[in-house]
Coordinates of C-alpha atoms and ligand atoms in Angstrom, one line a residue:
M169 CA 91.1 -73.8 44.7
L170 CA 94.4 -75.8 44.5
Q171 CA 93.9 -77.2 48.0
N172 CA 97.0 -79.3 48.3
I173 CA 99.4 -76.5 47.5
K174 CA 100.5 -74.0 50.2
P175 CA 101.7 -70.5 49.2
P176 CA 105.3 -69.9 50.3
K177 CA 105.8 -67.3 53.0
K178 CA 108.3 -65.3 50.9
L179 CA 107.2 -63.7 47.7
I180 CA 108.4 -65.3 44.5
Y181 CA 109.2 -62.2 42.5
L182 CA 109.2 -62.9 38.8
D183 CA 108.7 -59.3 37.6
N184 CA 112.2 -58.0 37.4
A185 CA 111.6 -56.5 34.0
A186 CA 109.0 -54.1 35.7
T187 CA 111.4 -53.1 38.5
T188 CA 114.0 -54.7 40.7
P189 CA 114.6 -54.6 44.5
L190 CA 117.3 -52.4 45.7
D191 CA 120.6 -54.2 46.2
P192 CA 121.8 -53.8 49.9
V193 CA 125.2 -52.7 48.6
V194 CA 123.5 -49.9 46.7
L195 CA 121.5 -48.9 49.8
K196 CA 124.7 -48.6 51.8
A197 CA 126.3 -46.4 49.1
I198 CA 123.3 -44.1 49.0
Q199 CA 122.7 -43.7 52.8
P200 CA 125.3 -41.0 53.6
Y201 CA 123.7 -38.7 50.9
L202 CA 120.3 -39.1 52.3
T203 CA 121.5 -38.1 55.8
N204 CA 124.7 -36.2 56.7
E205 CA 126.0 -35.4 53.1
Y206 CA 123.0 -33.3 52.1
G207 CA 124.9 -30.4 50.4
N208 CA 123.9 -28.9 47.1
P209 CA 126.7 -29.7 44.6
S210 CA 126.5 -26.1 43.4
S211 CA 127.4 -24.7 46.8
L212 CA 131.0 -23.6 47.2
Y213 CA 131.7 -24.6 50.8
K214 CA 133.0 -28.0 51.9
L215 CA 129.6 -29.7 52.4
G216 CA 128.5 -28.7 48.9
Q217 CA 131.8 -29.7 47.4
K218 CA 131.6 -33.2 48.9
S219 CA 128.3 -33.7 47.1
A220 CA 129.9 -32.3 43.9
E221 CA 132.7 -34.8 44.3
A222 CA 130.3 -37.7 44.8
L223 CA 128.4 -36.6 41.6
A224 CA 131.6 -36.4 39.6
D225 CA 132.7 -39.8 40.9
A226 CA 129.3 -41.3 39.8
R227 CA 129.6 -39.7 36.4
E228 CA 133.1 -41.1 35.9
K229 CA 131.9 -44.6 36.9
V230 CA 128.9 -44.5 34.5
A231 CA 131.1 -43.0 31.7
G232 CA 133.6 -45.9 32.2
I233 CA 130.9 -48.5 31.8
L234 CA 129.6 -46.8 28.7
S235 CA 133.1 -46.3 27.3
A236 CA 132.3 -42.6 27.2
N237 CA 133.7 -39.3 28.3
P238 CA 132.2 -38.1 31.6
K239 CA 131.1 -35.0 29.7
E240 CA 128.9 -37.2 27.5
I241 CA 126.8 -38.3 30.5
I242 CA 123.6 -36.4 31.5
F243 CA 122.0 -37.6 34.7
T244 CA 118.2 -37.6 34.5
A245 CA 115.2 -38.7 36.6
G246 CA 114.9 -42.1 35.0
G247 CA 114.5 -43.9 31.7
T248 CA 111.4 -42.1 30.5
E249 CA 113.1 -38.7 31.0
S250 CA 116.3 -39.8 29.2
I251 CA 114.2 -41.0 26.3
N252 CA 112.2 -37.8 26.2
L253 CA 115.4 -35.7 26.3
A254 CA 116.9 -37.8 23.5
I255 CA 113.9 -37.7 21.1
F256 CA 112.7 -34.1 21.8
G257 CA 116.2 -32.9 22.2
I258 CA 117.2 -34.0 18.7
A259 CA 113.9 -32.9 17.2
R260 CA 114.0 -29.4 18.8
A261 CA 117.7 -28.9 17.8
Y262 CA 116.9 -29.7 14.2
E263 CA 113.8 -27.5 14.2
L264 CA 115.8 -24.6 15.6
A265 CA 118.6 -25.0 13.1
H266 CA 116.5 -25.7 10.0
K267 CA 113.2 -24.0 10.7
K268 CA 111.3 -27.1 9.6
K269 CA 110.3 -30.5 10.9
G270 CA 111.9 -33.8 9.9
H271 CA 111.4 -37.5 9.8
I272 CA 112.0 -40.1 12.6
I273 CA 112.2 -43.9 12.3
S274 CA 111.5 -46.3 15.2
S275 CA 110.0 -49.7 15.6
R276 CA 106.6 -51.0 16.4
I277 CA 107.7 -52.8 19.6
E278 CA 109.2 -49.8 21.5
H279 CA 108.3 -48.9 25.0
H280 CA 105.5 -46.4 25.4
A281 CA 108.1 -43.8 26.6
V282 CA 109.4 -43.8 23.0
L283 CA 106.1 -44.4 21.1
D284 CA 104.3 -41.6 23.0
C285 CA 107.1 -39.1 22.4
L286 CA 106.8 -39.9 18.7
D287 CA 103.1 -39.6 18.8
A288 CA 103.4 -36.1 20.3
L289 CA 105.9 -35.1 17.6
K290 CA 103.6 -36.4 14.9
Q291 CA 100.8 -34.1 16.2
E292 CA 103.3 -31.3 15.7
G293 CA 103.8 -32.2 12.1
W294 CA 106.8 -34.5 12.3
E295 CA 106.8 -37.6 10.0
I296 CA 107.1 -40.8 11.9
T297 CA 107.8 -44.3 10.5
L298 CA 107.5 -47.4 12.7
V299 CA 109.2 -50.4 11.1
N300 CA 107.8 -53.9 11.6
V301 CA 109.7 -56.7 13.3
N302 CA 110.0 -60.4 12.2
K303 CA 108.2 -63.2 14.1
D304 CA 111.0 -63.3 16.7
G305 CA 110.6 -59.6 17.4
V306 CA 113.8 -58.5 15.6
V307 CA 114.0 -55.3 13.5
E308 CA 115.4 -56.3 10.1
M309 CA 118.0 -54.1 8.4
G310 CA 116.3 -54.1 5.1
E311 CA 113.1 -52.7 6.6
L312 CA 115.0 -50.0 8.4
E313 CA 116.9 -49.0 5.2
K314 CA 113.7 -48.8 3.2
A315 CA 112.3 -46.4 5.8
V316 CA 115.1 -43.9 5.5
K317 CA 114.1 -40.6 3.7
K318 CA 115.9 -37.5 2.7
N319 CA 114.7 -35.7 5.8
T320 CA 115.3 -38.5 8.3
V321 CA 117.1 -37.1 11.3
L322 CA 116.8 -39.7 14.0
V323 CA 116.5 -43.5 14.3
S324 CA 115.4 -44.8 17.7
I325 CA 115.6 -48.6 18.2
M326 CA 115.5 -50.2 21.7
Y327 CA 118.4 -52.4 22.8
A328 CA 116.3 -55.1 24.4
N329 CA 112.5 -55.4 24.6
N330 CA 110.8 -55.1 28.0
E331 CA 108.0 -57.6 27.2
I332 CA 109.7 -60.4 25.1
G333 CA 113.3 -59.7 25.9
T334 CA 114.4 -59.7 22.2
I335 CA 117.8 -58.1 21.7
Q336 CA 118.1 -55.9 18.7
P337 CA 121.2 -55.8 16.4
I338 CA 122.2 -52.3 17.6
S339 CA 125.9 -52.5 16.6
E340 CA 124.9 -53.6 13.0
I341 CA 122.3 -50.8 12.8
G342 CA 125.0 -48.4 14.1
K343 CA 127.4 -49.5 11.4
R344 CA 124.9 -49.2 8.7
L345 CA 123.8 -45.8 9.7
A346 CA 127.4 -44.6 9.9
G347 CA 127.9 -45.8 6.3
L348 CA 124.7 -44.0 5.2
N349 CA 125.7 -40.8 6.9
R350 CA 129.0 -40.8 5.0
T351 CA 127.1 -40.7 1.7
R352 CA 124.6 -38.2 3.1
I353 CA 127.2 -35.6 3.8
N354 CA 128.1 -35.4 0.1
K355 CA 124.4 -35.2 -0.8
K356 CA 124.0 -32.4 1.7
L357 CA 121.3 -34.4 3.5
P358 CA 120.9 -34.2 7.3
R359 CA 122.9 -36.6 9.4
I360 CA 120.8 -39.4 11.0
Y361 CA 121.4 -39.6 14.7
F362 CA 121.0 -43.0 16.4
H363 CA 119.3 -43.4 19.8
S364 CA 118.8 -46.6 21.7
D365 CA 116.5 -47.2 24.7
G366 CA 118.8 -49.4 26.8
C367 CA 116.5 -49.5 29.9
Q368 CA 116.3 -53.3 29.8
A369 CA 119.9 -53.8 28.9
G370 CA 121.9 -52.8 32.1
N371 CA 122.0 -56.2 33.8
S372 CA 122.9 -58.5 30.9
L373 CA 124.2 -56.6 28.0
D374 CA 127.3 -54.7 26.9
L375 CA 126.8 -51.0 27.3
S376 CA 130.0 -49.8 25.5
T377 CA 128.7 -47.1 23.3
N378 CA 131.6 -47.4 20.9
K379 CA 130.8 -51.0 20.2
L380 CA 127.1 -50.2 19.8
G381 CA 127.7 -47.2 17.5
V382 CA 125.0 -45.1 19.1
D383 CA 124.9 -41.3 19.4
L384 CA 122.5 -41.5 22.3
L385 CA 121.7 -44.2 24.9
S386 CA 119.0 -44.1 27.6
I387 CA 119.6 -46.1 30.8
N388 CA 118.0 -46.2 34.2
G389 CA 118.4 -47.5 37.8
S390 CA 115.1 -49.0 38.4
K391 CA 115.7 -52.3 36.5
I392 CA 119.3 -52.9 37.7
Y393 CA 118.7 -53.1 41.5
G394 CA 119.3 -49.4 41.8
P395 CA 117.0 -46.6 42.8
K396 CA 114.0 -45.6 40.7
Q397 CA 113.6 -42.2 39.1
V398 CA 117.2 -41.9 38.3
G399 CA 119.0 -42.6 35.0
A400 CA 121.3 -41.2 32.4
L401 CA 121.4 -40.2 28.8
Y402 CA 124.6 -40.7 26.9
V403 CA 125.1 -38.0 24.3
K404 CA 128.1 -38.5 22.0
A405 CA 130.2 -35.3 21.8
G406 CA 129.1 -33.1 18.9
T407 CA 125.5 -34.4 18.8
P408 CA 123.1 -31.4 18.6
L409 CA 120.7 -31.5 21.5
R410 CA 118.2 -29.0 23.0
P411 CA 117.3 -29.3 26.6
I412 CA 113.7 -30.0 27.5
I413 CA 113.9 -28.8 31.1
F414 CA 115.2 -25.3 31.7
G415 CA 116.3 -23.6 34.9
G416 CA 119.5 -23.5 37.0
G417 CA 121.7 -24.9 34.3
Q418 CA 122.8 -28.1 36.1
E419 CA 124.1 -31.0 34.0
R420 CA 125.9 -28.5 31.7
N421 CA 122.6 -26.9 30.9
F422 CA 121.1 -30.1 29.6
R423 CA 119.0 -30.9 32.7
S424 CA 118.3 -28.2 35.1
G425 CA 117.3 -28.9 38.7
T426 CA 119.2 -29.7 41.9
E427 CA 121.0 -33.0 41.3
N428 CA 119.8 -36.2 42.9
V429 CA 123.1 -37.0 44.4
A430 CA 122.0 -40.0 46.5
G431 CA 120.1 -41.5 43.5
T432 CA 123.0 -40.9 41.1
V433 CA 125.5 -42.5 43.5
G434 CA 123.2 -45.5 43.8
F435 CA 122.7 -45.7 40.1
A436 CA 126.4 -45.7 39.4
T437 CA 127.0 -48.4 42.1
A438 CA 124.2 -50.5 40.7
L439 CA 125.6 -50.3 37.2
E440 CA 129.1 -51.3 38.4
L441 CA 127.6 -54.3 40.3
A442 CA 125.7 -55.4 37.2
K443 CA 128.8 -55.2 35.1
K444 CA 130.9 -57.1 37.6
N445 CA 128.4 -60.0 37.8
R446 CA 127.2 -59.9 34.2
E447 CA 128.9 -62.9 32.6
K448 CA 128.4 -65.3 35.4
E449 CA 124.8 -64.2 36.0
N450 CA 123.9 -64.5 32.3
V451 CA 125.0 -68.1 32.3
R452 CA 123.1 -68.8 35.5
L453 CA 119.9 -67.1 34.4
K454 CA 119.9 -68.6 30.9
N455 CA 120.3 -72.1 32.4
L456 CA 117.5 -71.5 34.9
R457 CA 115.2 -70.0 32.2
D458 CA 115.9 -72.6 29.5
T459 CA 115.3 -75.5 31.9
F460 CA 112.0 -73.9 33.1
L461 CA 110.9 -73.2 29.6
T462 CA 111.6 -76.7 28.3
K463 CA 109.7 -78.2 31.3
I464 CA 106.7 -75.9 31.0
L465 CA 106.4 -76.4 27.2
K466 CA 106.4 -80.1 27.9
S467 CA 104.1 -80.4 30.9
I468 CA 101.4 -78.0 29.8
P469 CA 99.7 -78.5 26.4
D470 CA 99.0 -75.5 24.1
I471 CA 101.6 -73.1 25.5
S472 CA 103.5 -71.0 23.0
L473 CA 106.6 -68.9 23.5
N474 CA 106.5 -65.3 22.4
G475 CA 109.7 -63.9 21.0
A476 CA 113.0 -65.6 20.1
D477 CA 113.8 -69.1 21.4
D478 CA 117.3 -68.8 22.7
R479 CA 117.6 -72.3 24.1
I480 CA 119.7 -73.5 21.2
T481 CA 122.1 -70.5 21.5
K482 CA 125.4 -71.5 23.2
L483 CA 127.0 -68.4 24.8
N484 CA 130.0 -67.5 22.8
P485 CA 132.4 -65.1 24.7
K486 CA 133.8 -63.9 21.3
L487 CA 130.5 -62.4 20.2
L488 CA 128.9 -59.2 21.5
N489 CA 126.6 -60.3 24.4
G490 CA 127.8 -63.8 23.9
G491 CA 125.5 -64.0 20.9
L492 CA 122.3 -63.8 23.0
K493 CA 119.1 -63.2 21.0
R494 CA 117.0 -62.7 24.1
L495 CA 117.6 -61.4 27.6
P496 CA 118.5 -64.5 29.7
N497 CA 115.9 -63.7 32.4
N498 CA 112.9 -63.3 30.1
I499 CA 110.1 -65.7 29.6
N500 CA 106.9 -64.7 27.7
I501 CA 104.3 -67.3 27.0
S502 CA 100.8 -67.5 25.8
I503 CA 98.6 -70.1 27.5
K504 CA 95.7 -71.0 25.2
D505 CA 92.2 -70.4 26.6
I506 CA 93.5 -68.6 29.7
E507 CA 93.3 -64.9 30.3
G508 CA 96.7 -63.7 31.4
E509 CA 95.2 -61.3 33.9
V510 CA 93.2 -64.1 35.5
A511 CA 96.3 -66.3 35.8
L512 CA 98.1 -63.3 37.3
F513 CA 95.7 -62.9 40.1
Y514 CA 95.6 -66.6 40.9
L515 CA 99.4 -66.7 41.0
D516 CA 99.4 -63.7 43.3
G517 CA 97.3 -65.8 45.6
Y518 CA 100.2 -68.2 45.7
N519 CA 102.6 -65.4 46.4
I520 CA 104.0 -65.4 42.9
A521 CA 104.4 -62.0 41.1
V522 CA 104.3 -62.0 37.3
S523 CA 102.9 -59.6 34.7
T524 CA 100.8 -59.6 31.6
G525 CA 101.7 -57.4 28.7
S526 CA 103.9 -54.5 30.0
A527 CA 103.6 -53.4 33.6
C528 CA 102.9 -49.8 32.5
S529 CA 99.8 -50.7 30.6
S530 CA 98.4 -53.4 32.9
S531 CA 95.6 -51.0 34.0
S532 CA 94.4 -50.7 30.4
P533 CA 92.6 -53.5 28.6
D534 CA 94.5 -53.1 25.3
P535 CA 96.3 -56.1 24.1
S536 CA 100.1 -55.9 24.0
H537 CA 101.3 -54.0 20.9
V538 CA 104.5 -56.1 21.1
I539 CA 102.8 -59.5 20.9
L540 CA 100.6 -58.2 18.1
A541 CA 103.6 -56.9 16.2
L542 CA 105.0 -60.5 16.2
G543 CA 102.0 -61.4 13.9
K544 CA 100.2 -63.2 16.7
P545 CA 96.4 -63.0 17.1
Q546 CA 94.7 -60.9 19.8
K547 CA 93.8 -63.9 21.9
D548 CA 97.5 -64.8 22.2
A549 CA 98.2 -61.2 23.4
F550 CA 95.4 -61.5 26.0
S551 CA 96.6 -64.9 27.2
S552 CA 100.3 -63.8 27.6
L553 CA 102.3 -64.0 30.8
R554 CA 105.7 -62.5 31.3
L555 CA 108.0 -64.1 33.9
S556 CA 111.2 -62.1 34.4
L557 CA 113.8 -63.7 36.6
G558 CA 116.3 -61.8 38.7
K559 CA 119.5 -62.2 40.7
Y560 CA 117.6 -63.6 43.7
T561 CA 115.5 -66.1 41.7
S562 CA 116.3 -69.8 42.6
K563 CA 115.6 -73.1 40.9
A564 CA 113.4 -74.1 43.9
E565 CA 111.2 -71.1 43.3
L566 CA 110.8 -71.9 39.6
D567 CA 110.0 -75.6 40.4
Y568 CA 107.2 -74.4 42.7
V569 CA 105.9 -72.0 40.0
L570 CA 105.9 -74.8 37.5
T571 CA 103.8 -77.0 39.8
V572 CA 101.3 -74.2 40.5
L573 CA 101.0 -73.2 36.8
T574 CA 100.5 -76.8 35.7
I575 CA 97.6 -77.3 38.1
L576 CA 96.2 -73.8 37.7
T577 CA 96.1 -74.2 33.9
K578 CA 94.3 -77.5 34.1
E579 CA 91.7 -76.1 36.6
L580 CA 91.1 -72.8 34.6
R581 CA 90.7 -74.7 31.4
R582 CA 88.2 -77.2 33.1
I583 CA 86.1 -74.3 34.4
E584 CA 86.1 -72.6 31.0
K585 CA 84.6 -75.7 29.4
Ligands
PLP896 C1 111.3 -49.3 32.3 C2 111.6 -48.9 30.9 C3 111.5 -47.6 30.5 C4 111.1 -46.5 31.4 O1 112.0 -46.3 32.4 P1 111.6 -45.5 33.8 O2 112.9 -45.4 34.6 O3 110.6 -46.3 34.4 O4 111.2 -44.2 33.4 C5 111.7 -47.3 29.2 N1 112.1 -48.3 28.3 C6 112.1 -49.5 28.6 C7 112.5 -50.6 27.6 C8 111.9 -49.9 29.9 O5 112.0 -51.2 30.3

């Protein structure tokens, strides 16, 4: 269709919010544990103990980045499992201790890993409140406080959104809940535990759990250039949690099953790399993203940005996360009169990988619940495209994408008419 444009040989991968390629450094760290060092960490002879040491070392590294004690880290098989363990773990512990069900607060823009756990609990008789977000996709403190009830036992708010990249004020929510909990003790009301889904946060945001004021934090390897199906749940000491997987008693009884030593070593290595490069990479990505966004909004008519516009934000090292309101690699736009999915397939023809809505729901025709929660009409949800940059994204690649998108939009709109 766009005869005078040739697709590049190398894929232009702009779907880093769905998953990232494995960093070669991570691959190198993993390799021994996929080959010679295959021992079971529970085995008492040298081969097993070498695996146990590698696991302990990974746990210490992850704990360091989360400003936590190694005992507060439970390794899991990814973000979804960490989230399930956090939500069901708190709910089951409460049910067991109090012989009744309670109330949980979350937001309308959570990942399905959270929303579907809450749906399942609702079917069991739990009360669930999903608070609205403002037009930028930010949970407002007032809304959250209004939702609190006498029997609230858990608040789960994601750190950064996977579709529109909005960063939630986790540390403020943490402080407010801590204040509330102090008054609830005197009233003999249950303590409200605070979980955050940090699966989109590992590359760009501060994961110090003491700064965030969370009791539970879910993180994973798949979005930080680490292996997939490996992650961790931070559980603050003293938080009552029931396991959801029973068996051999690994992970201090919280997650039975032979440990994924290779994956865990890779995950810890990936987290360390992300932290080391975070500040520099945030500046680079924000510049790339902001320039691209300004250009695309200027060169294509009737494009709107979904989520917070962070172009005016100047990174301030004194603020948590430099004061960012949106992940620096995230672009989410609605292109009027163009079906996001149609654009996606044309772009694939030009060796450009992007996504519509969230990757996990791209096989279903439902409009994105996140875009709808912003107060936008359905047609904006269907015409949305997410471009998520990564550490291998270059300016030349984005210039090419801009050219293709400009011509493609014109063509598709002409055909539509
Ligand atoms: C990817 C993602 C998850 C799920 O993580 P998996 O490791 O794929 O199970 C959960 N929440 C958010 C925000 C995510 O981006």
